[in-house]
Coordinates of C-alpha atoms in Angstrom, one line a residue:
Chain H
M1091 CA 46.8 37.2 111.9
K1092 CA 49.5 37.7 114.4
S1093 CA 48.5 35.5 117.3
P1094 CA 50.7 34.8 120.3
S1095 CA 51.5 31.3 121.4
R1096 CA 48.8 28.8 121.9
N1097 CA 50.3 25.5 122.8
G1098 CA 53.8 26.4 123.9
K1099 CA 56.9 25.8 121.9
I1100 CA 57.1 23.7 118.7
V1101 CA 60.9 24.0 118.4
E1102 CA 63.5 24.7 121.0
V1103 CA 67.1 25.1 119.9
D1104 CA 69.7 25.0 122.7
D1105 CA 73.3 26.0 122.1
L1106 CA 73.4 24.6 118.6
K1107 CA 76.8 24.4 117.0
M1108 CA 77.5 23.4 113.5
Y1109 CA 81.1 23.3 112.4
F1110 CA 82.1 22.2 109.0
P1111 CA 85.6 20.6 108.9
V1112 CA 88.1 21.9 106.4
T1113 CA 90.3 19.0 105.3
R1114 CA 93.6 19.0 103.5
G1115 CA 95.9 16.5 101.9
L1116 CA 95.8 12.9 101.0
L1117 CA 94.6 11.7 104.4
R1118 CA 92.0 14.5 104.7
H1119 CA 93.2 15.5 108.1
K1120 CA 91.2 18.3 109.6
V1121 CA 93.0 21.7 109.5
A1122 CA 90.2 24.0 110.7
D1123 CA 86.5 24.4 111.3
V1124 CA 84.1 26.7 109.5
K1125 CA 82.0 27.8 112.5
A1126 CA 78.8 28.3 110.5
V1127 CA 76.6 28.2 113.6
D1128 CA 78.4 28.8 116.9
G1129 CA 76.1 28.4 119.9
V1130 CA 72.6 29.4 118.9
S1131 CA 69.6 29.2 121.2
F1132 CA 66.0 30.2 120.5
H1133 CA 62.6 28.8 120.4
I1134 CA 59.5 29.0 118.1
K1135 CA 56.0 28.9 119.5
R1136 CA 53.4 26.9 117.8
G1137 CA 51.5 29.0 115.3
E1138 CA 53.9 31.9 115.2
T1139 CA 56.3 33.1 112.6
L1140 CA 59.9 33.6 113.7
G1141 CA 61.9 35.7 111.3
L1142 CA 65.6 34.9 111.1
V1143 CA 67.6 37.7 109.6
G1144 CA 71.3 38.3 108.9
E1145 CA 73.6 39.0 106.0
S1146 CA 74.8 36.2 103.8
G1147 CA 77.2 33.9 105.5
S1148 CA 75.7 34.5 109.0
G1149 CA 74.5 30.9 109.3
K1150 CA 70.8 31.4 108.9
T1151 CA 70.4 28.7 106.3
T1152 CA 72.6 26.3 108.3
V1153 CA 70.3 26.8 111.3
G1154 CA 67.3 25.9 109.2
R1155 CA 69.0 22.8 107.8
C1156 CA 70.1 21.7 111.2
I1157 CA 66.5 21.8 112.4
M1158 CA 65.5 19.8 109.3
R1159 CA 68.3 17.5 110.3
L1160 CA 69.8 17.7 106.8
Y1161 CA 73.0 18.3 108.8
Q1162 CA 74.2 16.4 111.9
P1163 CA 74.9 19.2 114.4
T1164 CA 78.3 19.3 116.0
S1165 CA 76.7 19.9 119.4
G1166 CA 73.7 21.2 121.1
H1167 CA 70.1 20.2 121.2
I1168 CA 67.1 20.6 118.9
I1169 CA 63.8 19.8 120.5
F1170 CA 61.0 19.4 118.0
E1171 CA 57.5 18.8 119.4
G1172 CA 58.9 17.7 122.7
Q1173 CA 61.5 15.2 121.3
D1174 CA 65.2 15.8 121.1
I1175 CA 66.0 15.2 117.4
S1176 CA 69.6 16.3 117.4
Q1177 CA 71.1 12.9 117.7
L1178 CA 68.5 10.8 115.9
S1179 CA 69.5 8.5 113.1
E1180 CA 68.2 9.1 109.6
H1181 CA 65.9 6.1 110.1
Q1182 CA 64.5 7.5 113.4
M1183 CA 64.1 10.9 111.8
R1184 CA 61.9 9.5 108.9
P1185 CA 58.5 9.5 110.6
L1186 CA 59.2 13.0 111.9
R1187 CA 60.0 14.4 108.5
S1188 CA 56.3 14.5 107.6
R1189 CA 55.9 17.1 110.4
M1190 CA 58.4 19.6 109.0
S1191 CA 59.0 20.9 105.5
L1192 CA 61.4 23.1 103.7
I1193 CA 60.7 25.8 101.2
F1194 CA 63.7 26.7 99.1
Q1195 CA 65.1 30.0 97.9
D1196 CA 65.6 29.0 94.3
P1197 CA 62.4 28.0 92.6
Y1198 CA 64.4 26.7 89.6
G1199 CA 66.8 24.4 91.4
S1200 CA 64.4 23.0 94.0
L1201 CA 62.1 21.3 91.5
D1202 CA 63.3 18.2 89.7
P1203 CA 63.2 19.3 86.0
R1204 CA 62.4 15.7 84.9
Q1205 CA 59.2 15.4 87.0
S1206 CA 55.8 16.7 86.3
A1207 CA 54.4 19.4 88.7
G1208 CA 51.8 16.9 89.9
S1209 CA 54.4 14.2 90.9
I1210 CA 56.6 16.8 92.6
V1211 CA 53.7 17.9 94.8
G1212 CA 52.5 14.4 95.3
E1213 CA 55.8 12.9 96.2
P1214 CA 55.5 13.4 100.0
L1215 CA 52.1 11.6 99.8
K1216 CA 53.9 8.6 98.3
V1217 CA 56.8 8.7 100.6
F1218 CA 54.6 8.8 103.7
H1219 CA 51.9 6.6 102.2
L1220 CA 49.2 9.2 102.8
A1221 CA 47.0 8.2 99.9
N1222 CA 45.3 4.9 99.9
S1223 CA 44.2 4.8 96.3
R1224 CA 45.2 6.4 93.1
Q1225 CA 41.9 8.3 93.2
E1226 CA 42.6 9.7 96.6
Y1227 CA 46.1 10.6 95.6
R1228 CA 44.9 12.6 92.6
E1229 CA 42.3 14.4 94.6
R1230 CA 44.8 15.3 97.3
V1231 CA 47.2 16.7 94.7
E1232 CA 44.5 18.7 93.0
E1233 CA 43.4 20.1 96.4
L1234 CA 47.0 21.1 97.1
F1235 CA 47.2 22.8 93.7
R1236 CA 44.0 24.8 94.5
I1237 CA 45.3 25.7 98.0
V1238 CA 48.3 27.4 96.6
G1239 CA 46.4 29.0 93.8
L1240 CA 47.4 26.9 90.9
D1241 CA 45.1 25.4 88.3
P1242 CA 45.0 21.6 88.8
S1243 CA 44.9 21.1 85.1
M1244 CA 48.6 22.1 85.0
M1245 CA 49.5 19.0 86.9
D1246 CA 51.1 17.2 84.0
R1247 CA 53.4 20.1 83.0
V1248 CA 57.0 20.1 83.9
P1249 CA 58.7 22.8 85.9
H1250 CA 60.2 24.8 83.1
E1251 CA 56.7 25.5 81.7
F1252 CA 55.9 27.5 84.8
S1253 CA 56.9 31.1 85.8
G1254 CA 59.1 31.7 88.8
G1255 CA 56.1 32.6 91.0
Q1256 CA 54.2 29.5 89.9
R1257 CA 57.2 27.4 90.6
Q1258 CA 57.5 28.7 94.1
R1259 CA 53.8 27.9 94.6
I1260 CA 54.6 24.3 93.5
G1261 CA 57.4 24.3 96.2
V1262 CA 54.9 25.6 98.8
A1263 CA 52.3 22.9 97.8
R1264 CA 55.0 20.2 98.1
A1265 CA 55.9 21.5 101.6
L1266 CA 52.2 21.4 102.6
A1267 CA 51.5 17.9 101.2
S1268 CA 52.5 15.9 104.3
N1269 CA 50.5 18.2 106.7
A1270 CA 53.7 19.6 108.2
S1271 CA 53.3 21.7 111.3
L1272 CA 56.6 23.5 110.9
L1273 CA 57.6 25.2 107.6
I1274 CA 61.1 26.3 107.3
C1275 CA 61.1 29.0 104.6
D1276 CA 64.7 29.5 103.5
E1277 CA 64.6 32.9 101.7
P1278 CA 61.5 31.8 99.8
I1279 CA 61.1 35.1 98.0
S1280 CA 64.6 36.5 97.5
A1281 CA 64.9 34.9 94.0
L1282 CA 61.6 36.3 92.8
D1283 CA 60.5 39.5 91.1
V1284 CA 59.3 42.1 93.5
S1285 CA 55.8 41.9 92.1
I1286 CA 55.7 38.1 92.7
Q1287 CA 57.3 38.4 96.2
A1288 CA 54.1 40.0 97.6
Q1289 CA 52.0 37.2 96.1
I1290 CA 54.0 34.5 97.8
I1291 CA 54.1 36.4 101.1
N1292 CA 50.4 36.8 101.0
L1293 CA 50.0 33.1 100.2
L1294 CA 52.1 32.1 103.2
E1295 CA 50.1 34.4 105.5
E1296 CA 46.8 33.1 104.1
L1297 CA 47.9 29.5 104.7
Q1298 CA 48.8 30.3 108.3
E1299 CA 45.4 31.7 108.8
R1300 CA 43.6 28.9 107.1
L1301 CA 45.6 25.9 108.4
K1302 CA 45.8 26.8 112.1
R1303 CA 48.9 25.8 114.0
L1304 CA 51.1 26.2 111.0
T1305 CA 54.4 27.5 112.2
Y1306 CA 57.0 29.3 110.1
L1307 CA 60.7 29.8 110.5
F1308 CA 61.1 32.5 108.0
I1309 CA 64.7 33.0 106.9
A1310 CA 65.4 36.2 105.0
H1311 CA 67.7 39.1 104.6
D1312 CA 65.0 41.6 103.5
L1313 CA 64.1 43.5 106.6
S1314 CA 60.9 45.0 105.3
V1315 CA 59.5 41.6 104.3
V1316 CA 60.5 40.1 107.7
R1317 CA 58.8 42.9 109.5
H1318 CA 55.7 42.3 107.5
I1319 CA 55.4 38.5 108.1
S1320 CA 57.1 37.8 111.5
D1321 CA 55.7 37.8 115.0
R1322 CA 59.2 37.6 116.5
I1323 CA 62.5 38.2 114.9
A1324 CA 66.0 36.8 115.6
V1325 CA 69.0 38.6 114.2
M1326 CA 72.1 36.6 113.4
Y1327 CA 75.6 37.7 112.9
L1328 CA 78.5 35.3 112.1
G1329 CA 76.9 32.2 113.5
R1330 CA 75.4 33.7 116.6
I1331 CA 72.1 35.3 117.5
V1332 CA 72.7 38.9 118.6
E1333 CA 69.1 39.9 119.4
V1334 CA 65.7 38.3 119.6
T1335 CA 62.5 40.1 120.3
D1336 CA 59.0 40.7 119.0
R1337 CA 58.6 42.5 115.8
K1338 CA 57.4 45.8 117.2
T1339 CA 60.1 46.1 119.8
L1340 CA 62.8 45.2 117.3
Y1341 CA 61.9 47.9 114.8
E1342 CA 61.1 50.6 117.4
N1343 CA 63.7 49.9 120.0
P1344 CA 66.6 47.9 118.7
L1345 CA 69.3 47.5 121.3
H1346 CA 72.2 45.7 119.7
P1347 CA 74.5 47.9 117.7
Y1348 CA 74.4 45.5 114.8
T1349 CA 70.6 45.5 114.7
K1350 CA 70.6 49.3 114.8
S1351 CA 73.0 49.5 111.8
L1352 CA 70.9 47.0 109.9
L1353 CA 67.7 48.9 110.5
S1354 CA 69.3 52.2 109.6
A1355 CA 70.0 50.7 106.2
V1356 CA 66.3 50.2 105.4
P1357 CA 65.1 53.0 103.1
V1358 CA 62.0 54.9 104.0
A1359 CA 59.3 55.5 101.4
D1360 CA 58.7 59.1 102.5
P1361 CA 61.4 61.3 100.7
F1362 CA 61.4 63.9 103.6
L1363 CA 62.0 61.3 106.2
E1364 CA 64.4 59.5 103.9
E1365 CA 66.5 62.7 103.8
K1366 CA 66.7 62.8 107.5
R1367 CA 67.4 59.2 108.0
K1368 CA 70.7 58.6 109.7
R1369 CA 72.7 55.6 108.5
I1370 CA 75.1 53.8 110.7
I1371 CA 77.6 52.5 108.3
L1372 CA 79.7 49.6 109.5
K1373 CA 83.3 49.5 108.7
G1374 CA 84.8 46.5 107.0
E1375 CA 83.4 43.2 105.9
I1376 CA 81.8 40.4 107.8
P1377 CA 84.8 38.3 109.0
S1378 CA 85.3 34.8 107.8
P1379 CA 83.6 32.1 110.0
L1380 CA 86.9 30.2 109.6
T1381 CA 88.7 32.7 111.9
P1382 CA 86.0 34.5 113.8
P1383 CA 87.2 37.4 116.0
S1384 CA 87.7 36.7 119.7
G1385 CA 85.1 37.7 122.3
C1386 CA 82.1 39.3 120.8
N1387 CA 82.5 38.5 117.2
F1388 CA 81.0 41.8 116.2
H1389 CA 83.6 43.9 118.0
P1390 CA 85.9 44.8 115.1
R1391 CA 83.0 46.5 113.3
C1392 CA 81.1 47.8 116.4
P1393 CA 80.9 51.5 116.9
M1394 CA 80.4 51.0 120.7
A1395 CA 83.2 48.4 121.2
I1396 CA 85.4 48.6 124.3
S1397 CA 88.4 46.5 125.1
K1398 CA 86.4 44.1 127.2
C1399 CA 84.4 43.1 124.1
K1400 CA 87.5 41.5 122.7
K1401 CA 87.8 39.1 125.6
E1402 CA 84.3 38.1 126.6
V1403 CA 81.7 36.3 124.6
P1404 CA 78.5 38.2 125.5
P1405 CA 75.7 35.8 126.5
L1406 CA 72.2 36.3 125.2
R1407 CA 70.4 37.8 128.1
D1408 CA 66.8 38.9 128.7
T1409 CA 66.4 42.7 129.1
G1410 CA 62.8 42.3 130.0
G1411 CA 59.6 41.2 128.2
G1412 CA 61.4 38.5 126.2
H1413 CA 63.8 41.0 124.5
E1414 CA 67.1 39.2 124.4
V1415 CA 70.3 40.8 123.5
S1416 CA 73.9 39.7 123.4
C1417 CA 75.9 42.8 124.1
I1418 CA 77.6 43.8 127.3
R1419 CA 77.2 47.5 126.5
V1420 CA 73.4 47.4 126.6
Chain A
M1340 CA 52.5 10.7 86.7
Q1341 CA 53.4 7.1 86.9
R1342 CA 56.6 7.6 85.0
T1343 CA 59.1 4.8 85.4
D1344 CA 62.6 6.0 85.9
M1345 CA 65.3 5.1 83.4
T1346 CA 63.5 3.3 80.7
E1347 CA 61.5 6.1 79.3
T1348 CA 63.2 9.0 77.8
P1349 CA 63.3 11.5 80.6
L1350 CA 63.3 14.5 78.2
H1351 CA 60.3 16.7 77.8
A1352 CA 58.3 16.4 74.5
S1353 CA 59.2 19.9 73.1
E1354 CA 62.8 19.5 74.1
F1355 CA 62.8 16.1 72.4
R1356 CA 61.5 17.7 69.2
R1357 CA 64.2 20.4 69.4
I1358 CA 66.9 17.7 69.8
M1359 CA 65.6 15.8 66.8
K1360 CA 65.6 18.9 64.7
V1361 CA 69.2 19.7 65.6
L1362 CA 70.2 16.1 64.9
F1363 CA 68.6 15.8 61.5
S1364 CA 69.7 19.2 60.3
R1365 CA 73.2 17.9 60.0
G1366 CA 74.2 15.9 56.9
V1367 CA 76.9 13.7 58.6
V1368 CA 74.6 12.8 61.5
V1369 CA 71.9 11.7 59.1
F1370 CA 74.5 9.8 57.1
G1371 CA 75.7 8.2 60.4
I1372 CA 72.2 7.2 61.4
V1373 CA 71.5 5.7 58.0
V1374 CA 74.7 3.7 58.1
I1375 CA 74.0 2.4 61.6
L1376 CA 70.5 1.4 60.7
A1377 CA 71.6 -0.2 57.5
L1378 CA 74.2 -2.1 59.5
F1379 CA 71.6 -3.5 61.9
V1380 CA 69.5 -4.5 59.0
T1381 CA 72.5 -6.2 57.4
A1382 CA 73.3 -8.0 60.6
I1383 CA 69.8 -9.3 61.1
F1384 CA 69.2 -10.4 57.5
A1385 CA 72.8 -11.5 56.7
P1386 CA 71.9 -15.0 55.4
W1387 CA 69.5 -13.5 52.9
I1388 CA 71.7 -10.6 51.8
A1389 CA 75.0 -12.4 51.4
P1390 CA 75.4 -13.8 47.9
Y1391 CA 77.4 -16.8 49.1
D1392 CA 77.9 -19.0 52.2
P1393 CA 80.7 -17.2 54.1
Y1394 CA 82.1 -20.4 55.3
K1395 CA 82.1 -22.4 52.1
L1396 CA 85.5 -23.1 50.8
D1397 CA 86.0 -23.2 47.0
L1398 CA 89.6 -24.2 46.3
N1399 CA 89.1 -23.7 42.6
Q1400 CA 88.3 -20.0 43.1
T1401 CA 91.0 -18.9 45.5
L1402 CA 92.2 -15.3 45.5
V1403 CA 89.9 -14.2 42.7
Q1404 CA 90.1 -10.5 41.9
P1405 CA 86.9 -8.5 42.1
C1406 CA 84.6 -9.5 39.3
K1407 CA 80.9 -9.9 38.5
E1408 CA 80.5 -13.2 40.5
H1409 CA 82.5 -12.1 43.5
L1410 CA 82.1 -8.3 43.8
L1411 CA 85.0 -8.0 46.3
G1412 CA 86.8 -11.1 45.2
T1413 CA 87.6 -14.2 47.3
D1414 CA 90.3 -15.0 49.9
A1415 CA 93.1 -17.6 50.0
L1416 CA 90.5 -20.3 50.8
G1417 CA 88.1 -19.2 48.1
R1418 CA 85.5 -17.7 50.4
D1419 CA 83.5 -14.8 49.1
T1420 CA 84.8 -11.5 50.8
L1421 CA 81.6 -9.6 50.5
S1422 CA 79.6 -12.4 52.2
R1423 CA 82.2 -12.6 54.9
I1424 CA 82.0 -8.8 55.5
I1425 CA 78.2 -9.1 55.7
F1426 CA 78.4 -11.8 58.3
G1427 CA 81.2 -9.9 60.1
T1428 CA 78.7 -7.2 60.7
R1429 CA 77.0 -9.6 63.1
T1430 CA 80.2 -10.2 65.1
S1431 CA 81.0 -6.5 65.3
L1432 CA 77.6 -5.3 66.3
M1433 CA 77.1 -8.0 68.8
V1434 CA 80.4 -7.4 70.5
G1435 CA 79.7 -3.7 70.3
V1436 CA 76.3 -3.9 71.8
V1437 CA 77.0 -6.5 74.5
A1438 CA 80.3 -5.0 75.6
V1439 CA 78.8 -1.5 75.8
C1440 CA 75.9 -2.9 77.8
I1441 CA 78.2 -4.6 80.2
A1442 CA 80.4 -1.6 80.6
A1443 CA 77.5 0.8 80.8
S1444 CA 75.4 -1.1 83.3
V1445 CA 78.2 -2.1 85.6
G1446 CA 80.1 1.2 85.2
M1447 CA 77.1 3.4 85.8
T1448 CA 76.0 1.4 88.8
M1449 CA 79.4 1.7 90.3
G1450 CA 79.5 5.4 89.5
L1451 CA 76.0 5.9 91.0
I1452 CA 76.9 4.2 94.2
A1453 CA 80.2 6.0 94.5
G1454 CA 78.8 9.4 93.8
Y1455 CA 75.6 9.0 95.8
F1456 CA 77.1 7.7 99.0
G1457 CA 80.4 9.6 98.8
R1458 CA 83.0 9.3 101.5
W1459 CA 84.8 5.9 101.8
V1460 CA 82.4 4.2 99.4
H1461 CA 83.4 6.8 96.8
A1462 CA 87.1 6.4 97.7
I1463 CA 87.1 2.6 97.4
I1464 CA 85.2 2.4 94.2
M1465 CA 86.9 5.2 92.4
R1466 CA 90.4 4.1 93.4
F1467 CA 89.5 0.7 91.9
I1468 CA 88.3 2.5 88.7
D1469 CA 91.5 4.5 88.6
A1470 CA 93.5 1.3 88.8
L1471 CA 91.6 -0.1 85.8
M1472 CA 92.1 3.2 84.0
A1473 CA 95.8 3.0 84.3
F1474 CA 95.9 0.3 81.7
P1475 CA 95.2 1.0 78.0
V1476 CA 91.8 -0.5 77.0
I1477 CA 93.3 -2.9 74.4
L1478 CA 96.0 -4.1 76.7
L1479 CA 93.6 -4.7 79.6
A1480 CA 91.1 -6.5 77.2
L1481 CA 94.0 -8.6 75.9
V1482 CA 95.1 -9.7 79.3
I1483 CA 91.5 -10.5 80.4
A1484 CA 90.8 -12.3 77.1
V1485 CA 94.0 -14.4 77.5
L1486 CA 93.1 -15.2 81.1
L1487 CA 89.6 -16.2 80.3
G1488 CA 90.6 -17.9 77.0
G1489 CA 89.6 -16.8 73.6
G1490 CA 86.1 -16.8 72.1
L1491 CA 83.6 -14.2 71.3
R1492 CA 81.9 -14.3 74.8
N1493 CA 85.2 -13.7 76.6
V1494 CA 86.1 -10.8 74.2
M1495 CA 82.8 -9.2 75.1
I1496 CA 83.4 -9.6 78.8
A1497 CA 87.0 -8.3 78.4
L1498 CA 86.0 -5.2 76.5
G1499 CA 83.1 -4.6 78.9
I1500 CA 85.5 -4.5 81.8
G1501 CA 88.1 -2.5 79.9
L1502 CA 85.5 0.2 78.9
L1503 CA 83.8 0.3 82.3
P1504 CA 85.9 3.1 83.9
A1505 CA 84.7 5.7 81.5
Y1506 CA 81.1 5.1 82.4
A1507 CA 81.8 4.9 86.1
R1508 CA 83.7 8.2 86.1
L1509 CA 81.2 10.1 84.1
M1510 CA 78.3 8.8 86.1
C1511 CA 80.0 9.6 89.4
G1512 CA 80.7 13.1 88.2
Q1513 CA 77.1 13.6 87.1
V1514 CA 75.7 12.3 90.4
L1515 CA 78.0 14.7 92.3
S1516 CA 76.7 17.6 90.3
V1517 CA 73.0 16.5 90.5
K1518 CA 73.5 16.2 94.3
E1519 CA 74.3 20.0 94.4
N1520 CA 70.8 20.8 93.3
D1521 CA 68.1 21.8 95.8
Y1522 CA 65.7 19.1 94.5
F1523 CA 68.1 16.5 95.8
L1524 CA 68.0 18.2 99.2
A1525 CA 64.2 18.5 98.9
G1526 CA 64.0 14.7 98.5
R1527 CA 66.1 14.2 101.6
A1528 CA 64.1 16.8 103.6
M1529 CA 60.9 15.0 102.9
G1530 CA 62.4 11.7 104.0
A1531 CA 62.4 9.9 100.7
G1532 CA 64.5 6.7 100.8
N1533 CA 67.9 6.4 99.0
L1534 CA 66.5 4.2 96.2
R1535 CA 63.7 6.6 95.5
I1536 CA 66.0 9.6 95.4
M1537 CA 68.5 7.7 93.2
F1538 CA 66.1 6.4 90.6
R1539 CA 63.5 9.1 90.6
H1540 CA 65.7 12.2 90.8
V1541 CA 69.3 11.4 90.3
V1542 CA 69.5 8.9 87.5
P1543 CA 67.0 10.7 85.1
N1544 CA 69.0 13.9 85.5
C1545 CA 72.3 12.2 84.9
F1546 CA 71.4 10.7 81.5
P1547 CA 72.1 13.1 78.6
P1548 CA 75.9 12.9 78.7
L1549 CA 75.7 9.2 79.2
I1550 CA 73.7 8.7 76.0
V1551 CA 76.4 10.5 74.2
L1552 CA 79.1 8.4 75.8
I1553 CA 77.2 5.2 74.9
T1554 CA 76.9 6.2 71.3
M1555 CA 80.6 7.2 71.0
M1556 CA 81.7 4.1 72.8
M1557 CA 80.0 1.8 70.3
G1558 CA 82.4 2.9 67.6
L1559 CA 85.4 2.6 70.0
T1560 CA 84.3 -0.9 71.1
I1561 CA 83.8 -2.1 67.6
L1562 CA 87.3 -0.8 66.8
A1563 CA 88.7 -2.5 69.8
E1564 CA 87.1 -5.8 68.9
A1565 CA 88.6 -5.5 65.4
G1566 CA 91.9 -4.8 67.0
L1567 CA 91.6 -7.9 69.2
S1568 CA 90.5 -10.2 66.4
F1569 CA 93.3 -8.8 64.3
L1570 CA 95.7 -9.9 67.0
G1571 CA 94.0 -13.3 66.9
I1572 CA 92.0 -13.1 70.0
G1573 CA 88.3 -13.3 69.6
I1574 CA 86.2 -15.2 67.2
E1575 CA 87.3 -18.8 66.4
P1576 CA 88.9 -19.2 62.9
P1577 CA 86.0 -20.1 60.6
G1578 CA 83.8 -17.3 61.9
A1579 CA 83.8 -14.0 60.2
A1580 CA 85.1 -10.9 61.9
W1581 CA 86.4 -7.8 60.2
G1582 CA 89.6 -7.5 62.3
A1583 CA 90.5 -11.1 61.6
M1584 CA 89.8 -10.6 57.9
V1585 CA 92.2 -7.6 57.8
N1586 CA 94.8 -9.8 59.4
D1587 CA 94.2 -12.7 57.0
G1588 CA 94.3 -10.4 54.0
Y1589 CA 97.4 -8.5 54.8
Q1590 CA 99.7 -11.3 53.7
Y1591 CA 98.3 -10.6 50.2
L1592 CA 98.4 -6.9 50.6
L1593 CA 100.5 -6.2 47.5
T1594 CA 98.7 -8.5 45.1
H1595 CA 95.1 -8.5 46.5
P1596 CA 94.8 -5.3 48.6
I1597 CA 91.0 -5.6 48.5
L1598 CA 91.1 -8.5 51.1
S1599 CA 92.3 -6.1 53.8
F1600 CA 91.0 -2.9 52.5
A1601 CA 87.3 -3.9 52.3
P1602 CA 86.9 -5.0 55.9
G1603 CA 89.1 -2.1 56.9
F1604 CA 86.8 0.3 55.1
A1605 CA 83.8 -1.3 56.8
I1606 CA 85.4 -0.8 60.2
M1607 CA 86.2 2.8 59.4
L1608 CA 82.7 3.5 58.1
V1609 CA 81.1 2.1 61.3
V1610 CA 83.4 3.9 63.7
F1611 CA 83.0 7.1 61.8
S1612 CA 79.2 6.8 61.8
F1613 CA 79.0 6.2 65.5
N1614 CA 81.3 9.1 66.2
M1615 CA 79.4 11.5 64.1
V1616 CA 76.1 10.5 65.7
G1617 CA 77.7 10.8 69.1
D1618 CA 79.1 14.3 68.2
G1619 CA 75.7 15.3 67.0
L1620 CA 74.0 14.1 70.1
R1621 CA 76.5 15.8 72.3
D1622 CA 75.8 19.2 70.6
A1623 CA 72.1 18.6 70.5
L1624 CA 71.9 17.8 74.2
D1625 CA 74.2 20.5 75.3
P1626 CA 72.1 23.1 77.1
R1627 CA 74.7 25.8 76.4
L1628 CA 74.2 25.4 72.7
R1629 CA 70.4 25.7 73.0
G1630 CA 69.3 28.5 70.7
V1631 CA 72.6 28.5 68.9
L1632 CA 71.8 25.3 67.0

């Protein structure tokens, strides 16, 4: 189900910046900043799936963690369900944490090896006092197990007795436990076998259909998967969003040269078409976020770059129909 | 489900069986465990096991060589050496257990707080620990024991403080590495409180190396206590302590070597046993050796 917005925006991110200081010496004075996220703005509508793609080091995970307020953003605003959460204290954040959850990339590291599957899934229930009795708690955990397709009789097993796919299902069940409306999926399938990936993707889609108003921020680097699951897609490069649009437009009519080169790297299943596929190969590596290039930070690798690109930071502008691009040559 | 945090063994049942198998497949480890168990039994039942009263002077029977009545002979005051060694077990074990408990509980708490909260809390606690570490354990314990005055209780406190840095450092390092795991982040993301994350997720995952350290430290602590009582700090004169017995006996080293050698051998045996068990535990708990052993 790919439904457009119903009740407006669940998350609005405005000019978000997250710099991590690099410190040196005995007194830990700051020598530089790693500009992990450098002025990112976007929104997610309630009930939709926003795909966030980019190569490793582009700041996708940091954006997700800023929204979860696991990091204190350097500047900018994050509006979650109408409330600016960017400056809230941990104490003020706590009640909001039941409304958003995180699904992790690594199904091995994200589950405490010393806890049983049942207590991992049930932990949010305890943290937010969502179960009034032990009976209710147990029933709720069993229900969560069933929702994600696990047998409730496996509740007392510990994580290492499960397969990777099952572990990821436990992670999903935990994320659902507190009735969150926003699920931030941080590369939830990239650590799984290909055959299991589809299962988890289908599970996430099914859940969205069943539990209406569930919103996903789906962070990934696999373009085919993102295409499959997302309603809209944002492409990140070196801490900035270069292009945002709906799924169809992005794949059929990408405007930013970076998006074009990314899409040209996706193999096609048809061997005849695959032979004709033209690849745009970028030169060089992604620059370090410690010393990002001036102006448009894609210019050193851009096939269309002109001298003006070195000086001006291109703003993200709407080219019509909600298709936003940050490139002066488009 | 309702698992309490640190008291229960956090290890999974099948893993626990594997560890036991690795432990008991080694001769020296089994030997060490047997010696340690025997030692505890001896300490508890000392009055029934000892053939004589360890405090009773018999001035007609001073410096008797080992014989049928006195298996390890008697000392300059006519006290039975074997009985004194048996009663000395109590001193050694008590100092060992209590000092290690003090060091482990205080040190681990400090390490947990330092590692968990990081930043300036970490800086303050760990610099204090570094300062403690700068002094050799024996010297530090000696100074503290002198400051507090002698006596068993103060020796235990002194050794507890002296050995605390090792626990604090190890715990702090463990906490820092556990914090890198996604499940730590998951706890924060779901809004779990600090205490919950600490005792539910961090502490249970920090434990294995600490168990090893505790075992190994028992031997070291007993050795340190023997060293202190050899130097005359510790148990008051009539009481039996191995270190003090070595000291008393060494005046007669040439004529009656057994007076020093017997308690010395007891010290060696205990320290060796604890070290062997500690070594065995370390290998058994090391995930990198899983499958090899």
